[in-house]
Every structure is written in structure tokens, then in C-alpha cells.
Tab-separated table of C-alpha atoms and ligand atoms in Angstrom:
chain	number	residue	atom	x	y	z
A	14	MET	CA	30.433	-41.804	51.374
A	15	GLU	CA	31.313	-39.152	48.754
A	16	LYS	CA	33.975	-40.262	46.263
A	17	ASN	CA	35.221	-36.796	45.254
A	18	ILE	CA	36.604	-34.299	47.710
A	19	GLY	CA	37.554	-30.716	46.868
A	20	ILE	CA	40.361	-29.024	48.752
A	21	LEU	CA	40.942	-25.296	48.844
A	22	THR	CA	42.822	-22.544	50.676
A	23	SER	CA	41.130	-19.248	51.206
A	24	GLY	CA	41.668	-15.822	52.817
A	25	GLY	CA	45.153	-14.831	53.932
A	26	ASP	CA	47.912	-17.369	53.280
A	27	SER	CA	49.796	-18.899	56.170
A	28	PRO	CA	52.890	-21.120	56.485
A	29	GLY	CA	51.780	-24.672	56.885
A	30	MET	CA	48.780	-24.486	54.483
A	31	ASN	CA	50.855	-26.733	52.089
A	32	ALA	CA	51.436	-29.391	54.773
A	33	CYS	CA	47.701	-29.275	55.434
A	34	ILE	CA	46.852	-29.736	51.713
A	35	ARG	CA	49.319	-32.629	51.517
A	36	ALA	CA	47.707	-34.344	54.535
A	37	ALA	CA	44.203	-33.875	53.165
A	38	VAL	CA	45.147	-35.270	49.753
A	39	ARG	CA	46.948	-38.289	51.095
A	40	THR	CA	44.268	-39.014	53.695
A	41	ALA	CA	41.619	-38.869	50.979
A	42	LEU	CA	43.665	-41.391	48.927
A	43	TYR	CA	44.039	-43.518	52.000
A	44	HIS	CA	40.305	-43.733	52.306
A	45	GLY	CA	39.921	-44.527	48.575
A	46	LEU	CA	38.493	-41.083	47.669
A	47	LYS	CA	39.440	-38.825	44.754
A	48	PRO	CA	41.020	-35.515	45.884
A	49	PHE	CA	40.435	-32.444	43.729
A	50	GLY	CA	42.522	-29.308	44.150
A	51	VAL	CA	40.605	-26.007	43.811
A	52	ARG	CA	42.705	-22.960	42.862
A	53	ARG	CA	42.274	-19.477	44.408
A	54	GLY	CA	39.836	-20.309	47.177
A	55	TYR	CA	36.123	-19.903	46.616
A	56	ASP	CA	36.742	-18.148	43.309
A	57	GLY	CA	38.124	-21.452	41.936
A	58	ILE	CA	34.836	-23.216	42.576
A	59	ILE	CA	32.919	-20.395	40.833
A	60	ASP	CA	35.328	-20.478	37.873
A	61	ASP	CA	35.560	-24.282	37.863
A	62	ASP	CA	39.350	-24.053	38.335
A	63	VAL	CA	39.558	-27.541	39.704
A	64	PHE	CA	41.966	-30.428	38.988
A	65	LEU	CA	42.462	-33.995	40.019
A	66	MET	CA	45.323	-34.537	42.490
A	67	ASP	CA	47.324	-37.598	43.304
A	68	SER	CA	49.893	-38.491	45.838
A	69	ARG	CA	52.683	-36.943	43.764
A	70	SER	CA	50.805	-33.633	43.387
A	71	VAL	CA	51.857	-32.890	46.971
A	72	SER	CA	55.409	-34.121	46.903
A	73	ASN	CA	58.078	-31.819	48.295
A	74	ILE	CA	55.676	-29.166	49.728
A	75	ILE	CA	55.693	-30.002	53.406
A	76	HIS	CA	58.496	-27.479	54.000
A	77	THR	CA	57.238	-24.627	51.881
A	78	GLY	CA	55.309	-21.562	52.851
A	79	GLY	CA	52.376	-20.037	50.944
A	80	THR	CA	49.944	-22.390	49.225
A	81	ILE	CA	50.316	-24.404	46.006
A	82	LEU	CA	46.569	-24.076	45.496
A	83	LYS	CA	46.848	-20.218	45.613
A	84	THR	CA	44.348	-18.283	47.726
A	85	ALA	CA	42.005	-15.369	47.201
A	86	ARG	CA	39.365	-13.243	48.755
A	87	SER	CA	36.197	-13.858	46.769
A	88	PRO	CA	33.568	-11.073	46.759
A	89	ARG	CA	31.466	-13.244	44.427
A	90	PHE	CA	31.084	-16.025	46.975
A	91	ARG	CA	29.468	-13.492	49.291
A	92	THR	CA	26.584	-13.357	46.880
A	93	ARG	CA	23.774	-15.917	46.448
A	94	GLU	CA	24.445	-16.018	42.644
A	95	GLY	CA	28.137	-16.720	43.213
A	96	ARG	CA	27.435	-19.525	45.654
A	97	ASP	CA	24.772	-21.003	43.384
A	98	ALA	CA	27.242	-20.973	40.449
A	99	ALA	CA	29.813	-22.683	42.777
A	100	TYR	CA	27.198	-25.367	43.652
A	101	GLN	CA	26.464	-26.085	40.009
A	102	ASN	CA	30.151	-26.613	39.248
A	103	LEU	CA	30.570	-28.943	42.251
A	104	LYS	CA	27.556	-30.992	41.126
A	105	LYS	CA	28.848	-31.219	37.573
A	106	ARG	CA	32.055	-32.740	38.885
A	107	GLY	CA	30.421	-34.906	41.452
A	108	ILE	CA	32.210	-33.218	44.275
A	109	ASP	CA	30.001	-33.343	47.325
A	110	ALA	CA	32.579	-32.774	50.077
A	111	LEU	CA	35.057	-29.952	50.665
A	112	VAL	CA	37.982	-29.257	52.945
A	113	VAL	CA	38.398	-25.489	53.310
A	114	ILE	CA	41.600	-24.181	54.831
A	115	GLY	CA	41.396	-20.588	56.023
A	116	GLY	CA	40.272	-18.214	58.768
A	117	ASP	CA	37.136	-16.745	60.226
A	118	GLY	CA	35.782	-15.447	56.844
A	119	THR	CA	36.352	-18.826	55.172
A	120	TYR	CA	34.286	-20.498	57.930
A	121	ARG	CA	31.504	-17.914	57.507
A	122	GLY	CA	31.424	-18.525	53.771
A	123	ALA	CA	31.284	-22.323	54.285
A	124	ALA	CA	28.454	-21.986	56.803
A	125	GLU	CA	26.510	-19.766	54.432
A	126	PHE	CA	27.010	-22.255	51.608
A	127	ILE	CA	25.907	-25.414	53.428
A	128	ALA	CA	22.867	-23.581	54.785
A	129	GLU	CA	21.752	-23.249	51.164
A	130	HIS	CA	23.217	-26.459	49.786
A	131	PRO	CA	23.220	-29.050	52.607
A	132	ASP	CA	23.981	-31.833	50.207
A	133	VAL	CA	27.631	-30.614	50.039
A	134	LYS	CA	29.579	-31.395	53.144
A	135	ILE	CA	32.219	-28.979	54.352
A	136	VAL	CA	34.839	-29.316	57.075
A	137	GLY	CA	37.281	-26.385	57.874
A	138	CYS	CA	40.909	-26.306	58.936
A	139	PRO	CA	42.151	-23.247	60.821
A	140	GLY	CA	44.750	-21.621	58.488
A	141	THR	CA	45.757	-18.172	59.600
A	142	ILE	CA	48.829	-16.677	61.206
A	143	ASP	CA	46.747	-14.565	63.633
A	144	ASN	CA	45.617	-17.426	65.998
A	145	ASP	CA	42.307	-15.624	66.277
A	146	LEU	CA	40.072	-18.623	65.786
A	147	TYR	CA	37.921	-20.181	68.452
A	148	GLY	CA	38.059	-23.980	68.702
A	149	THR	CA	41.753	-24.667	68.449
A	150	ASP	CA	44.643	-23.757	70.791
A	151	PHE	CA	46.732	-22.797	67.753
A	152	THR	CA	46.041	-22.055	64.093
A	153	ILE	CA	48.231	-23.273	61.289
A	154	GLY	CA	50.982	-20.659	60.608
A	155	PHE	CA	50.903	-18.896	63.991
A	156	ASP	CA	53.964	-20.632	65.360
A	157	THR	CA	56.033	-19.762	62.227
A	158	ALA	CA	54.859	-16.214	62.228
A	159	VAL	CA	55.903	-15.744	65.868
A	160	ASN	CA	59.270	-17.353	65.257
A	161	THR	CA	59.864	-15.004	62.293
A	162	ALA	CA	58.987	-11.973	64.372
A	163	VAL	CA	61.221	-13.114	67.258
A	164	GLN	CA	64.126	-13.691	64.955
A	165	ALA	CA	63.658	-10.237	63.421
A	166	ILE	CA	63.580	-8.545	66.817
A	167	ASP	CA	66.681	-10.452	67.955
A	168	LYS	CA	68.430	-8.715	65.061
A	169	ILE	CA	66.916	-5.330	65.848
A	170	ARG	CA	68.069	-5.761	69.439
A	171	ASP	CA	71.679	-5.689	68.304
A	172	THR	CA	71.230	-2.204	66.886
A	173	ALA	CA	69.065	-1.068	69.803
A	174	THR	CA	71.808	-2.019	72.273
A	175	SER	CA	74.720	-0.731	70.180
A	176	HIS	CA	73.125	2.699	69.740
A	177	ASN	CA	71.108	3.098	72.972
A	178	ARG	CA	67.769	3.230	71.137
A	179	LEU	CA	64.097	2.740	71.893
A	180	PHE	CA	62.564	0.587	69.216
A	181	PHE	CA	58.875	0.268	68.489
A	182	VAL	CA	58.414	-2.909	66.436
A	183	GLU	CA	55.058	-3.474	64.760
A	184	VAL	CA	53.853	-7.027	64.249
A	185	MET	CA	50.727	-8.304	62.480
A	186	GLY	CA	47.420	-8.411	64.355
A	187	ARG	CA	44.700	-6.029	63.239
A	188	ASP	CA	42.142	-7.389	65.647
A	189	ALA	CA	44.116	-9.650	67.917
A	190	GLY	CA	47.314	-9.491	70.000
A	191	PHE	CA	48.335	-13.147	69.970
A	192	ILE	CA	51.349	-12.640	67.737
A	193	ALA	CA	52.416	-9.507	69.661
A	194	LEU	CA	52.070	-11.145	73.081
A	195	ARG	CA	54.109	-14.244	72.407
A	196	THR	CA	56.635	-12.393	70.308
A	197	GLY	CA	57.033	-9.855	73.098
A	198	ILE	CA	57.749	-12.493	75.720
A	199	ALA	CA	60.102	-14.507	73.464
A	200	ALA	CA	62.022	-11.474	72.349
A	201	GLY	CA	62.289	-9.989	75.828
A	202	ALA	CA	60.315	-6.800	75.041
A	203	GLU	CA	59.767	-4.149	77.715
A	204	ALA	CA	56.096	-3.847	76.826
A	205	VAL	CA	53.487	-5.200	74.392
A	206	LEU	CA	50.723	-3.052	73.040
A	207	ILE	CA	47.706	-5.053	71.848
A	208	PRO	CA	44.062	-4.339	70.924
A	209	GLU	CA	42.653	-6.460	73.738
A	210	THR	CA	44.100	-4.335	76.559
A	211	VAL	CA	44.316	-0.618	77.058
A	212	THR	CA	47.783	0.801	77.500
A	213	THR	CA	47.674	4.558	77.259
A	214	VAL	CA	50.650	6.636	76.200
A	215	ASP	CA	50.805	7.936	79.754
A	216	MET	CA	51.138	4.368	81.055
A	217	LEU	CA	53.769	3.603	78.507
A	218	LEU	CA	55.732	6.732	79.449
A	219	GLU	CA	55.664	5.655	83.058
A	220	MET	CA	57.133	2.289	82.059
A	221	LEU	CA	59.814	3.925	79.938
A	222	GLU	CA	60.715	6.325	82.753
A	223	ALA	CA	61.002	3.381	85.177
A	224	GLY	CA	63.371	1.745	82.633
A	225	ARG	CA	65.445	4.943	82.421
A	226	GLN	CA	65.747	4.993	86.222
A	227	LYS	CA	67.005	1.428	86.118
A	228	ASN	CA	69.660	2.507	83.603
A	229	LYS	CA	68.274	0.544	80.726
A	230	SER	CA	70.337	1.598	77.746
A	231	SER	CA	67.905	0.261	75.095
A	232	MET	CA	64.261	-0.801	75.038
A	233	ILE	CA	62.006	-2.680	72.700
A	234	ILE	CA	58.251	-2.218	72.559
A	235	VAL	CA	56.155	-4.636	70.421
A	236	VAL	CA	53.055	-3.073	68.987
A	237	ALA	CA	50.181	-5.056	67.279
A	238	GLU	CA	49.113	-3.177	64.199
A	239	GLY	CA	45.559	-2.914	65.576
A	240	ASP	CA	46.438	-1.395	68.936
A	241	GLU	CA	43.979	1.303	70.045
A	242	GLU	CA	46.849	3.891	70.157
A	243	GLY	CA	47.557	3.232	66.486
A	244	GLY	CA	50.452	1.340	64.867
A	245	ALA	CA	54.162	1.636	65.817
A	246	PHE	CA	54.634	4.926	63.943
A	247	ALA	CA	51.681	6.624	65.676
A	248	VAL	CA	52.739	5.412	69.118
A	249	ALA	CA	56.361	6.442	68.534
A	250	GLU	CA	55.337	9.928	67.481
A	251	LYS	CA	53.309	10.408	70.609
A	252	VAL	CA	56.114	9.047	72.861
A	253	LYS	CA	58.960	10.894	71.199
A	254	LYS	CA	57.501	14.248	72.120
A	255	ARG	CA	57.641	13.457	75.851
A	256	PHE	CA	60.583	10.974	76.178
A	257	ASP	CA	63.944	12.012	74.694
A	258	TYR	CA	66.304	9.928	76.888
A	259	LEU	CA	66.732	7.369	74.071
A	260	GLU	CA	66.573	7.945	70.365
A	261	THR	CA	63.357	6.484	68.956
A	262	LYS	CA	63.155	4.189	66.004
A	263	VAL	CA	60.358	2.267	64.301
A	264	SER	CA	60.341	-0.995	62.445
A	265	ILE	CA	57.337	-2.491	60.763
A	266	LEU	CA	57.876	-6.274	60.204
A	267	GLY	CA	54.961	-6.612	57.725
A	268	HIS	CA	54.645	-9.447	55.275
A	269	ILE	CA	57.772	-11.314	56.223
A	270	GLN	CA	55.611	-12.739	59.024
A	271	ARG	CA	53.360	-14.495	56.592
A	272	GLY	CA	55.867	-16.396	54.545
A	273	GLY	CA	58.717	-18.773	54.962
A	274	SER	CA	59.215	-22.428	55.729
A	275	PRO	CA	56.797	-23.662	58.451
A	276	THR	CA	58.225	-24.610	61.803
A	277	TYR	CA	58.054	-28.212	62.910
A	278	ALA	CA	55.087	-27.262	65.140
A	279	ASP	CA	53.093	-25.878	62.225
A	280	ARG	CA	53.953	-28.879	60.034
A	281	VAL	CA	52.714	-31.359	62.657
A	282	LEU	CA	49.563	-29.305	63.443
A	283	ALA	CA	48.796	-28.842	59.740
A	284	SER	CA	49.351	-32.608	59.046
A	285	ARG	CA	47.041	-33.564	61.931
A	286	LEU	CA	44.296	-31.150	60.959
A	287	GLY	CA	44.408	-31.924	57.238
A	288	ALA	CA	43.944	-35.631	58.049
A	289	ALA	CA	41.339	-34.928	60.771
A	290	ALA	CA	39.283	-32.865	58.302
A	291	VAL	CA	39.066	-35.754	55.808
A	292	ASP	CA	38.404	-38.242	58.566
A	293	ALA	CA	35.481	-36.053	59.740
A	294	LEU	CA	34.043	-35.974	56.212
A	295	VAL	CA	34.379	-39.749	55.912
A	296	GLU	CA	32.448	-40.093	59.181
A	297	GLY	CA	29.668	-37.976	57.632
A	298	GLU	CA	30.417	-34.685	59.483
A	299	THR	CA	29.640	-31.346	58.011
A	300	GLY	CA	29.555	-27.709	59.174
A	301	VAL	CA	32.458	-28.136	61.553
A	302	ALA	CA	36.035	-26.947	61.819
A	303	VAL	CA	38.715	-29.194	63.201
A	304	GLY	CA	41.177	-28.072	65.842
A	305	VAL	CA	43.571	-29.264	68.544
A	306	VAL	CA	42.697	-28.368	72.103
A	307	HIS	CA	44.892	-29.551	74.954
A	308	HIS	CA	46.608	-31.873	72.500
A	309	ASP	CA	43.408	-33.579	71.449
A	310	ALA	CA	41.820	-33.324	68.037
A	311	VAL	CA	38.381	-31.662	68.326
A	312	ARG	CA	35.502	-30.597	66.010
A	313	ILE	CA	33.591	-27.433	66.506
A	314	PRO	CA	30.575	-26.142	64.584
A	315	PHE	CA	31.378	-23.206	62.238
A	316	ASP	CA	28.606	-21.124	63.867
A	317	HIS	CA	30.102	-21.650	67.285
A	318	ALA	CA	33.666	-20.881	66.028
A	319	VAL	CA	32.746	-17.622	64.402
A	320	LYS	CA	30.665	-16.306	67.297
A	321	HIS	CA	33.281	-16.784	69.968
A	322	VAL	CA	36.628	-15.063	70.453
A	323	GLN	CA	39.649	-16.928	71.690
A	324	ASP	CA	40.783	-15.280	74.948
A	325	LEU	CA	44.295	-14.129	75.548
A	326	ASN	CA	46.025	-16.002	78.338
A	327	PRO	CA	46.116	-13.560	81.304
A	328	ALA	CA	49.164	-15.352	82.705
A	329	LEU	CA	51.150	-14.361	79.586
A	330	LEU	CA	50.069	-10.747	80.008
A	331	ARG	CA	51.317	-10.851	83.590
A	332	LEU	CA	54.552	-12.367	82.477
A	333	VAL	CA	55.400	-9.418	80.216
A	334	LYS	CA	55.146	-7.088	83.206
A	335	ILE	CA	57.232	-9.205	85.525
A	336	LEU	CA	59.963	-9.985	82.988
A	337	SER	CA	60.436	-6.384	82.004
A	338	LEU	CA	61.483	-5.283	85.468
B	18	ADP	P1	39.904	-15.403	56.215
B	18	ADP	O1	39.288	-16.740	55.956
B	18	ADP	O2	41.428	-15.499	56.279
B	18	ADP	O3	39.267	-14.751	57.413
B	18	ADP	P2	38.355	-13.619	54.458
B	18	ADP	O4	37.746	-12.838	55.616
B	18	ADP	O5	38.863	-12.863	53.311
B	18	ADP	O6	39.679	-14.426	54.952
B	18	ADP	O7	37.373	-14.753	54.004
B	18	ADP	C1	37.658	-15.556	52.923
B	18	ADP	C2	36.497	-15.642	51.986
B	18	ADP	O8	35.350	-16.264	52.530
B	18	ADP	C3	36.017	-14.286	51.489
B	18	ADP	O9	36.765	-13.754	50.449
B	18	ADP	C4	34.600	-14.684	50.947
B	18	ADP	O10	34.615	-15.271	49.668
B	18	ADP	C5	34.186	-15.705	51.948
B	18	ADP	N1	33.323	-15.115	52.990
B	18	ADP	C6	33.669	-14.492	54.094
B	18	ADP	N2	32.608	-14.136	54.759
B	18	ADP	C7	31.526	-14.539	54.142
B	18	ADP	C8	30.148	-14.516	54.340
B	18	ADP	N3	29.588	-13.957	55.390
B	18	ADP	N4	29.306	-15.035	53.362
B	18	ADP	C9	29.845	-15.711	52.317
B	18	ADP	N5	31.181	-15.772	52.043
B	18	ADP	C10	32.010	-15.250	52.960
């Protein structure tokens, strides 16, 4: 088995990445391996920005957001030259196994790399707030992001009720409505607009009108940033012209959803997956991502993970409708 393991975080940061790094480092030490930290994702391999870690390198980080290894998007790693340079650096240091923590793009990059350099083994951990990765029920950071959004909307609700307002709250999710859907249910929103389902402005106006007839004095609509009608500002503009019963306001939650101390659920998930990734490498696995499905740790090939889309739970969509009556 390889003696030197590189660990990196890549793509968008998410709360719980640090807990995952900690678990990977300590599991590597447990197996008698040498863990190396790679700074700034794939760029760090290309620039040989790599350092030896020990158990104390990951002290006091389980509760922190962001990533101590820093993260980056690396256009150079998308090129053959960049990946070849990365390979040479890994060989030089005797690193022939990597744990990569990131999203869909990170998996694609890893798959590309091992197709060209199969003597380096790579296992991925799902680190993204969006939950849009196939092969795990939840990604590291999703639970924290939803909790942050829910807490923000709880505060917005105070103003909405006090002033009789209609609030459009935009949450993250350019391609996926997972954050919006769960946030909407937990925050008691009247409706949730997400890219996966079509809700026209006419349909929305019908819902708002029904709310008015039931004497609702305030309403909250959660909008995923990638909704087909546009973000919260665009939707609010269209609605305002035809619904003036309540004053309309918009709030974009933005980057607060990416940061902050991870919830217990994200810390446990990240710890499990960081350890599972190193265990997989020790068992000789490569080209797979680890995940938790129905409470069990699983491994899924990168190719499979990036070609499939995690489905939204239709029962949750139904729930939004019923609970907004
Ligand atoms: P995420 O992992 O959060 O989806 P990105 O899409 O930015 O974030 O991907 C992270 C990095 O993975 C990119 O900056 C790039 O270096 C690498 N990557 C993504 N797609 C590919 C690809 N098809 N080939 C090689 N590298 C890729």
C-alpha cells in the first residue's frame, strides 16, 4: 500500500470540509501512512504547494467552516499539460494516493487524471452545499447551509408578519433545488421555486390570490437562484405588477449559506466520509467517491456519479403544497 497520501479540497468550499480533512489525516495516521496537505485544490499539486501533516495539524478545526487547505478552481488542471505537471510533482514526492474533497467538477478532474495516470489512486468525498451529487443521500455542508437559510428566514418572517409583506427569499442552487426545497419546508414557506419543476408566474399568482382569500397577512416564497423564472428579484418584479395586496420585498441570502460552523450532522457525515475515503484507498480502491446511502457507507465510481442526477424527493414537493394551505 502507498505510504504517502495527499489530501485536498477543491471547487466551492462547504462547512464540514475541515472535519473531513481531520478525519482523513487521522485515519491515514491510524493506518501508518503519511498524510500530505495540498493547498488550493488541484492548483496546489501543479504548484507543488504540499506539506506533511500530523495529528496536531488538524487540531481544533472540527467546528470551523471553510477549509484550512484553501480551495480553488483550477483551469490549468483542465489541460493535459497541467495534469502532467501535477503527476510529475506527485511522483517526485512519492505520493501515489489522493483524497479529493469537492463537487461534481472535482470528481470529473479526478476521473480525467486517473485515466491518464492510473498509478495514482484517487478517492473522492462529496463536499458541496448543493447536495447535487449522485451516490450519497447528503453532501458535506448541505445540512449547515439549509440550517443557515432557515435561521435567516425565521428572522425575515418577523418583519414579514409585522409589516404585512410578501417576501421573496433567494437561496443558493444554480442547477438544483435541494437547498430551496428543504429550506422552504423547514421555514414554512408558502411556495418554493426550483429549477427542477416549472412554476409559472401565473401559477404563483393563483397561489398568492388563494392566500389573500384566506386572509394571510404575510407570505414567504423561497426561490432557488437557478429557477427558470429567474432569481428572486426577477420573480418579484413580475409578481409585483399583478399582485399589490401585500408590499413585496426581496432578500438574497447569498454567501452566508456557505460559511459558518458545521452542524452536528455535517460533522458526523464529514468524519465518516473522510475516514471511509482513506479506508477505501488502503483497500486498493481508486476512481470512486464515498457516500452514505440509507445510513450505510457506499462507494460509487466517479463516472457513474457525474453521469447521474440525484432526484428530488417528490414527497417533499407534495408537502410544500399541503403545508401552505
Ligand atoms: P466543484 O468540484 O465544486 O464542482 P468545479 O466545477 O470548479 O467545482 O471543479 C473543481 C475543479 O476540478 C476545476 O477547477 C478543475 O480544476 C477540475 N475539473 C473540473 N472539471 C474537469 C474536467 N472535465 N477535466 C479536468 N479537470 C476538471
